[in-house]
Short mmCIF file of C-alpha atoms (C1' of nucleotides) in Angstrom, two decimals:
data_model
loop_
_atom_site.label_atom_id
_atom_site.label_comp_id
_atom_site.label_asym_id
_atom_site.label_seq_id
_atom_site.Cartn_x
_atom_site.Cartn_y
_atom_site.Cartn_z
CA UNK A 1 0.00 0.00 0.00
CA UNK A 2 1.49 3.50 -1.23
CA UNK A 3 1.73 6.13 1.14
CA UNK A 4 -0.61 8.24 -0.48
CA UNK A 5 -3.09 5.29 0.07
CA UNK A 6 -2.33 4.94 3.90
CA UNK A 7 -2.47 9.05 4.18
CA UNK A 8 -6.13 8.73 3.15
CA UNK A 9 -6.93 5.72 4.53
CA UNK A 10 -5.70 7.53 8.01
CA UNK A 11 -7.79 10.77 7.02
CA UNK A 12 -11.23 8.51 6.13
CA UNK A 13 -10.66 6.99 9.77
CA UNK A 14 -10.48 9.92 11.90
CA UNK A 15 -13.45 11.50 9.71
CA UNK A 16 -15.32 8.41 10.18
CA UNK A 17 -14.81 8.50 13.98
CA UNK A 18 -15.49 11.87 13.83
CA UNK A 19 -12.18 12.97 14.89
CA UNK A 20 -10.53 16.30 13.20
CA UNK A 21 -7.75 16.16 10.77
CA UNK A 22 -5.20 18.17 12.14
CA UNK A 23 -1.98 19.31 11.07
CA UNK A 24 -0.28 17.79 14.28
CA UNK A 25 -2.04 14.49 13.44
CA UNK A 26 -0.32 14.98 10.03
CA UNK A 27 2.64 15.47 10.64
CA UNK A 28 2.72 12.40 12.51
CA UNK A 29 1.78 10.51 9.96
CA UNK A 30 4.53 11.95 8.07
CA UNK A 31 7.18 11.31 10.38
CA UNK A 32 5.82 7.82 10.29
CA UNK A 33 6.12 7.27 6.76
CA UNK A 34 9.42 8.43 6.33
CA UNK A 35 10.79 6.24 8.59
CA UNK A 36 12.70 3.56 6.80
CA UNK A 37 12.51 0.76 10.09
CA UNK A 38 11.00 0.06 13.30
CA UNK A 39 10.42 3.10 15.44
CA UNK A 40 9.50 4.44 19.04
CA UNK A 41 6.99 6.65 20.26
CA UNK A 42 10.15 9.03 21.29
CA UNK A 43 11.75 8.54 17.44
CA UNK A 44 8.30 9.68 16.19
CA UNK A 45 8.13 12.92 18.67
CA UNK A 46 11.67 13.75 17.37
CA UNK A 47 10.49 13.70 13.53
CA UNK A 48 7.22 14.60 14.09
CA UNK A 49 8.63 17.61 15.27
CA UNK A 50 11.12 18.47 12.75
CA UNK A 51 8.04 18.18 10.69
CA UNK A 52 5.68 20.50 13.19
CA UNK A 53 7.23 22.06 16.07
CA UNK A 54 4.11 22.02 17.52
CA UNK A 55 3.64 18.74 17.92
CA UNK A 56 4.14 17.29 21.47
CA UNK A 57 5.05 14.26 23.08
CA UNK A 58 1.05 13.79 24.52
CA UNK A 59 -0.29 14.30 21.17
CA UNK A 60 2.29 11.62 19.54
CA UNK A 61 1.22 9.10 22.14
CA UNK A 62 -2.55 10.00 21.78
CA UNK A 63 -2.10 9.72 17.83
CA UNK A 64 -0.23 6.34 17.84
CA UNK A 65 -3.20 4.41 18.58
CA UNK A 66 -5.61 6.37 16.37
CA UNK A 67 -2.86 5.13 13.06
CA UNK A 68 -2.72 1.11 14.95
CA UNK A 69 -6.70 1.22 14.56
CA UNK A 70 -7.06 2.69 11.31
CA UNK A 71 -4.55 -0.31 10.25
CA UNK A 72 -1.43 2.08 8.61
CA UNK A 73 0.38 1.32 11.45
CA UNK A 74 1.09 -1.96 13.62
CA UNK A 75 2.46 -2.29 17.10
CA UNK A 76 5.42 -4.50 18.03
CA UNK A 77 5.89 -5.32 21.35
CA UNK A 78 9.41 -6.96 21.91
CA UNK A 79 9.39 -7.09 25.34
CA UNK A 80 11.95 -4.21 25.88
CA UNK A 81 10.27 -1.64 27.65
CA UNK A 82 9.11 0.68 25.05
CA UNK A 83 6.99 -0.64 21.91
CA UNK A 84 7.84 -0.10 18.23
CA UNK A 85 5.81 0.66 15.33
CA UNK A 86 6.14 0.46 11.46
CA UNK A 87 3.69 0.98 8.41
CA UNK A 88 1.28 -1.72 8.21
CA UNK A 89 1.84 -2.60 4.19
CA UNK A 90 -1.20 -4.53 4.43
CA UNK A 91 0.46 -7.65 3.22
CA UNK A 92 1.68 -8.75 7.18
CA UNK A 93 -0.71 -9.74 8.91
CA UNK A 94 1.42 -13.23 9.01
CA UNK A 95 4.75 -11.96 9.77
CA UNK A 96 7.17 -12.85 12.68
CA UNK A 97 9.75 -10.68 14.34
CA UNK A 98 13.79 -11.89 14.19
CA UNK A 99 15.35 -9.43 16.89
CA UNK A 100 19.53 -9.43 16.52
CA UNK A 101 20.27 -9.42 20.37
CA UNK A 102 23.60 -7.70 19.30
CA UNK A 103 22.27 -4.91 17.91
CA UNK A 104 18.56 -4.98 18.59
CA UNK A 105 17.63 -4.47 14.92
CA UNK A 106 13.97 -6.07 13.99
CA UNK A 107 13.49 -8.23 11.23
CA UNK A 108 10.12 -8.76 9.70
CA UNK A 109 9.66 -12.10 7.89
CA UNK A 110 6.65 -14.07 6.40
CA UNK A 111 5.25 -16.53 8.68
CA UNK A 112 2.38 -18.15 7.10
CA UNK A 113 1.94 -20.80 8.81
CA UNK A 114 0.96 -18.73 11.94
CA UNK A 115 -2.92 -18.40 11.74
CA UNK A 116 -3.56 -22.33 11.07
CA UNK A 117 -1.12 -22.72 13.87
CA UNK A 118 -2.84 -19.87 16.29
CA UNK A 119 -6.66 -21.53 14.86
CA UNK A 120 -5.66 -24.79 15.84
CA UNK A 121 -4.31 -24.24 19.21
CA UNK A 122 -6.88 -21.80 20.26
CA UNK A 123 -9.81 -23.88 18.89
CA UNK A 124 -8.64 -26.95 21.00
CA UNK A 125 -8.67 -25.04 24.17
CA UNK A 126 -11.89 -23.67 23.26
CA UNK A 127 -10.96 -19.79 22.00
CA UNK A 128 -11.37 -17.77 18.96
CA UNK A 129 -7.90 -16.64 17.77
CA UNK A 130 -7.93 -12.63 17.40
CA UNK A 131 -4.24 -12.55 16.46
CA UNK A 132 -0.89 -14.11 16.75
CA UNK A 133 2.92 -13.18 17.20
CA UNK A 134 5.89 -15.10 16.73
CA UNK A 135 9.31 -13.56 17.76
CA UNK A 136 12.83 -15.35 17.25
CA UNK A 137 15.84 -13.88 19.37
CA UNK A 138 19.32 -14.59 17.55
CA UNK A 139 22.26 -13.41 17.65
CA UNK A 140 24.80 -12.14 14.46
CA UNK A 141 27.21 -14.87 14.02
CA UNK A 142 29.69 -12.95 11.60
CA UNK A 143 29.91 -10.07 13.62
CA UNK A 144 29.97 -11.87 17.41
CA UNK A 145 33.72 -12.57 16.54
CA UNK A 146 33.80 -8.77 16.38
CA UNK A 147 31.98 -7.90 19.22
CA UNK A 148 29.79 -6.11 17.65
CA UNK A 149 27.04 -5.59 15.39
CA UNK A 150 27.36 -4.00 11.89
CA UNK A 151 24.06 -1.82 12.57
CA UNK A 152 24.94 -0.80 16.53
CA UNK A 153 23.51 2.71 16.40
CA UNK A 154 20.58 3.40 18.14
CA UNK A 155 19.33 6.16 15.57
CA UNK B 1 11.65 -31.80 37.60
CA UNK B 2 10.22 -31.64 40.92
CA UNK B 3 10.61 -28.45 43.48
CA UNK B 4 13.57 -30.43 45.35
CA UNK B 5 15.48 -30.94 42.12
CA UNK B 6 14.63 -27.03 41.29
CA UNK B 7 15.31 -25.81 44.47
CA UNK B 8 18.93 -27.89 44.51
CA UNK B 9 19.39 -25.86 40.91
CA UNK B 10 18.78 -22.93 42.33
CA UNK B 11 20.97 -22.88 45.30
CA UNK B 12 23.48 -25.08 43.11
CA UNK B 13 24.04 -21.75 40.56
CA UNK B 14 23.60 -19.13 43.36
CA UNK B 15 27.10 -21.06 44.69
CA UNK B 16 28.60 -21.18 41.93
CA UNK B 17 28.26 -17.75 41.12
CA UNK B 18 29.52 -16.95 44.40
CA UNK B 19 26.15 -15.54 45.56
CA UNK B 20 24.91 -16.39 48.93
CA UNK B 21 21.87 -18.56 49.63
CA UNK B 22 19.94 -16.53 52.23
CA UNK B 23 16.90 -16.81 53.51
CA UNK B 24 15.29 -14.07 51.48
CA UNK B 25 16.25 -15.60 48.27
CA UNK B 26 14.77 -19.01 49.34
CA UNK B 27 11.66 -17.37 50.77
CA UNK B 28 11.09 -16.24 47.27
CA UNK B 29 11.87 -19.34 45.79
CA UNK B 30 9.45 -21.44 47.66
CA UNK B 31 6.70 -18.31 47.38
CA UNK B 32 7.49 -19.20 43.60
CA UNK B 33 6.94 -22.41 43.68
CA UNK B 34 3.63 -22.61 44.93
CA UNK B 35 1.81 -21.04 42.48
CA UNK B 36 -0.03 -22.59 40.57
CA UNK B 37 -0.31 -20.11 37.42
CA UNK B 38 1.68 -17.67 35.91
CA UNK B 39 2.72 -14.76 38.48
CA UNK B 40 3.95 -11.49 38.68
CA UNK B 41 6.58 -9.92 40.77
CA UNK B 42 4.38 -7.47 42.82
CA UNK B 43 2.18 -10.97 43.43
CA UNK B 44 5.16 -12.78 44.45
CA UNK B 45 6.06 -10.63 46.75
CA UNK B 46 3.41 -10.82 48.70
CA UNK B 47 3.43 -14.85 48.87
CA UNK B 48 7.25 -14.71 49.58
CA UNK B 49 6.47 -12.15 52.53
CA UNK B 50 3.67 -14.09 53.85
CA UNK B 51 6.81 -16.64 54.02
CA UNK B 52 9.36 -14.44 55.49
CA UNK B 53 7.91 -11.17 56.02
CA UNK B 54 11.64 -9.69 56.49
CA UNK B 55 11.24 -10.03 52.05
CA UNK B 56 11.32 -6.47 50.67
CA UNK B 57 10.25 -5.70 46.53
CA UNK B 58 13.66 -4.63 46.00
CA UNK B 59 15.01 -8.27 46.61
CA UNK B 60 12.22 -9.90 44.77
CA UNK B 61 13.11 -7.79 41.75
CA UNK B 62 16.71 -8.77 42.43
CA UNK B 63 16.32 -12.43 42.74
CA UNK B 64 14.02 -12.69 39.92
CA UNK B 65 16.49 -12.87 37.22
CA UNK B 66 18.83 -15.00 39.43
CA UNK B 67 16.21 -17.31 39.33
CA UNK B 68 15.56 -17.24 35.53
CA UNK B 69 19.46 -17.32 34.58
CA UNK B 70 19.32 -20.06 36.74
CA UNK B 71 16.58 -21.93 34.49
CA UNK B 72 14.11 -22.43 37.43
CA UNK B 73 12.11 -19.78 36.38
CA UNK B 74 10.82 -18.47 32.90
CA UNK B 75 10.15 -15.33 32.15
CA UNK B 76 7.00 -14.13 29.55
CA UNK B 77 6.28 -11.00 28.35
CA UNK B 78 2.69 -10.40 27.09
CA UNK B 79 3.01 -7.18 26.05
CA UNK B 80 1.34 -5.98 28.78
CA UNK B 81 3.41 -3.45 30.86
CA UNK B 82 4.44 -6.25 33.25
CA UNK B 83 6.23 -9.47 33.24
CA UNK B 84 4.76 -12.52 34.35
CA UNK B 85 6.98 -15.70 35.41
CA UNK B 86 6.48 -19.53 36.24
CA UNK B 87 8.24 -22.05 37.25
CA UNK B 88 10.72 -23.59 34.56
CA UNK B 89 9.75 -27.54 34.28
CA UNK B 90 12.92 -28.10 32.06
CA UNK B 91 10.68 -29.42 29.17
CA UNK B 92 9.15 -26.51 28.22
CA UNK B 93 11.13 -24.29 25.69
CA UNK B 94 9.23 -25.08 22.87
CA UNK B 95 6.03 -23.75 23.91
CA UNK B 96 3.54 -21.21 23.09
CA UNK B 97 1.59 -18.73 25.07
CA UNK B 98 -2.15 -18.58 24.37
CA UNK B 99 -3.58 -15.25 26.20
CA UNK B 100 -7.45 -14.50 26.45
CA UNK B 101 -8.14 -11.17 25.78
CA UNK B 102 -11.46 -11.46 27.74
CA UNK B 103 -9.98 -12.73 31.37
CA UNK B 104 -5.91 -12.61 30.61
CA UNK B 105 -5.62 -15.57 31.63
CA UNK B 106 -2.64 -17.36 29.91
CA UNK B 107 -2.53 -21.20 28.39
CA UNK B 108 0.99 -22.71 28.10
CA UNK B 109 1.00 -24.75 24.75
CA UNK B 110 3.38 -27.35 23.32
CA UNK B 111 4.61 -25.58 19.94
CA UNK B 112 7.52 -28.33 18.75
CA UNK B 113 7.89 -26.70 15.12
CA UNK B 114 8.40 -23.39 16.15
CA UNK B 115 12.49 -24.64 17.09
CA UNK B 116 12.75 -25.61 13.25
CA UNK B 117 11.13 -22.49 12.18
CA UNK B 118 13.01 -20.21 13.87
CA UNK B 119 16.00 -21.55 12.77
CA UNK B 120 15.00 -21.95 9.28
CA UNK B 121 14.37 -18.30 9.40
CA UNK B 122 17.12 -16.89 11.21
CA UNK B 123 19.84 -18.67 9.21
CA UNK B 124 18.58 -16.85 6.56
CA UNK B 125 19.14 -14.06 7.88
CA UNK B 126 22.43 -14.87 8.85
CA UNK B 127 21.84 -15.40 12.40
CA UNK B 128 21.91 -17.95 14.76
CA UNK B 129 18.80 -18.34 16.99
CA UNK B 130 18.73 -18.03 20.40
CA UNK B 131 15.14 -18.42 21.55
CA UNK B 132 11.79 -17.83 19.78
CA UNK B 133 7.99 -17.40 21.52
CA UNK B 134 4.99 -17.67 19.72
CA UNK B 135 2.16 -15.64 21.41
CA UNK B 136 -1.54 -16.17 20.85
CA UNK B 137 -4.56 -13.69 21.16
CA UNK B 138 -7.88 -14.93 21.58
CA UNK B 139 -11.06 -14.44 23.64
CA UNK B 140 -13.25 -17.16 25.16
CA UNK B 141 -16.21 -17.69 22.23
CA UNK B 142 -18.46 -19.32 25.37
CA UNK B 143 -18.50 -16.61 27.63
CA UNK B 144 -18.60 -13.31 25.31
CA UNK B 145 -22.31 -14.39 25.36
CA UNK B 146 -22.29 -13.59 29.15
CA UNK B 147 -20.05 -10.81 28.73
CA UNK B 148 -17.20 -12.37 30.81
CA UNK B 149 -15.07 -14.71 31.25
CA UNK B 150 -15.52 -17.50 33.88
CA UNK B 151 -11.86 -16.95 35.32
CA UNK B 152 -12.18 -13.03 35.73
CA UNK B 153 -10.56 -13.12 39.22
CA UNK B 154 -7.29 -11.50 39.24
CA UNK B 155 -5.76 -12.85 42.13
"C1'" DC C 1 36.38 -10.06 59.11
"C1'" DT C 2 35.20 -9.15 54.37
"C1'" DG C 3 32.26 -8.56 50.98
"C1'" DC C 4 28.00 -9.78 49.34
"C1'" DC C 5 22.83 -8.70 50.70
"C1'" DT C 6 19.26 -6.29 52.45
"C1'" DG C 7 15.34 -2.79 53.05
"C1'" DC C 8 14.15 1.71 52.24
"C1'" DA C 9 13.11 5.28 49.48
"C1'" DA C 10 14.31 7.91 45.72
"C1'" DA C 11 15.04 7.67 40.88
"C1'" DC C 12 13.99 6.13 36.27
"C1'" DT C 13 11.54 4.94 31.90
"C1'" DC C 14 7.72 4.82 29.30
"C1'" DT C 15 3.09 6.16 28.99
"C1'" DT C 16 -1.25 8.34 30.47
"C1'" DT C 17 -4.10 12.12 32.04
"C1'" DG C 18 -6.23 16.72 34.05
"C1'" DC C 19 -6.52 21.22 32.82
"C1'" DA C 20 -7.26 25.52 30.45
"C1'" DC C 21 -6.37 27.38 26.05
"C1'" DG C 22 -6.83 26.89 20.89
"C1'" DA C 23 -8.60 25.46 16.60
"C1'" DA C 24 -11.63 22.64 13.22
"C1'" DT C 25 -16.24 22.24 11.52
"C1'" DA D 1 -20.65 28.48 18.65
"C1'" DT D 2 -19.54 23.88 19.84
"C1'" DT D 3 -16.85 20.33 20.43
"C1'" DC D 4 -12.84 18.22 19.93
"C1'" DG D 5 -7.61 18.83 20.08
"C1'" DT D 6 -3.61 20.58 22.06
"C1'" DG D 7 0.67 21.46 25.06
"C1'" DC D 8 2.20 21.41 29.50
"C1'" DA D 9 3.27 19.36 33.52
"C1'" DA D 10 2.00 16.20 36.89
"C1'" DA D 11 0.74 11.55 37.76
"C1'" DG D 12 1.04 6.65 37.08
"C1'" DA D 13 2.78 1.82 36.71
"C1'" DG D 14 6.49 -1.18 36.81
"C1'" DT D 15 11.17 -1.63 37.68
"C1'" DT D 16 15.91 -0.23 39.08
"C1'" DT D 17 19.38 1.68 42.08
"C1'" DG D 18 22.26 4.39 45.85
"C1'" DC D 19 23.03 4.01 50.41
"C1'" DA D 20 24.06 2.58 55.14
"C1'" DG D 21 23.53 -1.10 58.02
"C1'" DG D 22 23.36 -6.56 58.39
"C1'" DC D 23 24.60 -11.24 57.79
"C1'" DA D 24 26.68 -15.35 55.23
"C1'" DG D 25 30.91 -17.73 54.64
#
DNA sequence: CTGCCTGCAAACTCTTTGCACGAAT
DNA sequence: ATTCGTGCAAAGAGTTTGCAGGCAG
């Protein structure tokens, strides 16, 4: 899904909810969309900013789930602390998480095989599946002999 | 493994660390040990100082990952703001968490082909896997009828 | 004795919220 | 005009840590 797509698909939810469309809520989205990986709520403030220097740290976090329910964002919880978001293409509803525990980069991968998985596991215990996750820790061979990780900035 | 066997484990890699084995620390270990579902720290804390009330947070918060470097204890992360732990029966690290949304109550799961997966995946990646957790949502089809869930109680 | 352990309370991190002002419809 | 949105700062939850005294080995 383009970004032009997700911009209006954003726009047609807050509308719909009968929320405003405000330029603080846009640039947001922006600083969303630019970014290239995972990011936190604190990334987002710093871009959102750069964007709109209005925009404040209250606002991002009030925005953040307005974007995970109109579906052009999704929430990854990695069990660190602080959660991470990225643009929800759409196409992922199957996808697991590979976190480098090196250098804490996230990789998103095609898992699917999930949802029969999550169906038939739930089913037998007697729940309805709403979603599932599947995270792999690992570590970067090549670069443990190093130390470190190729990709050990923080942004 | 039985509690004997764990509690030997425990006290076993405590020594070897050259950490002492106080009564605090074994306080919390038994409070541990008798639950019967997952737990969390604050909830621990109050079984370990209905043990030995001389237990303070700090020490369960302390002794905590002791315990889980140890292998007596796992650690799971829901996602939702606080950790929950249970006792580590030794034939368990290929299992799943199913979590319903509607009590938060939390089903352990035999998941045997998620080892092969995440290995699959990460060597592709070019990393070597250290551990990988599946996580399930779903909500309790029986009881959304009468709007909640049998096993509401949160301790 | 020595050095690890402890409780206490303060500090910390991430996130949420009350309030009065400001802006979209 | 209304009603929702906003920034600010304070509050909140869960967890961590500095410190001075205490106890295991």
């Amino acid at each position: 899904m383009s970004v032009e797509a997700s911009r209006e698909k954003f726009k047609t939810s807050l509308t719909q909810k009968g929320l405003r469309v405000t330029s603080q809520r846009l640039a947001i989205f922006e600083a969303a969309f630019a970014r290239k990986e995972h990011f936190t709520a604190e990334q987002l403030l710093k871009h959102a900013k750069a964007i709109d220097d209005s925009v404040s740290r209250a606002t991002v976090y009030r925005t953040l789930p307005l974007m995970v329910e109109s579906h052009v964002l999704r929430e990854v919880d990695i069990g660190s602390g602080e959660k991470f978001y990225l643009p929800d293409t759409g196409a992922n509803t199957q996808v697991a998480q590979v976190v480098c525990v090196d250098c804490d980069k996230i990789f998103e991968i095609s898992a699917p095989f999930m949802e029969w998985y999550g169906s038939t596991v739930s089913l037998k215990l007697g729940l309805k599946p709403v979603s599932q996750r599947l995270q792999v820790s690992a570590q970067c061979m090549a670069f443990r002999q190093h130390d470190r990780c190729p990709n050990h900035a923080k942004n």
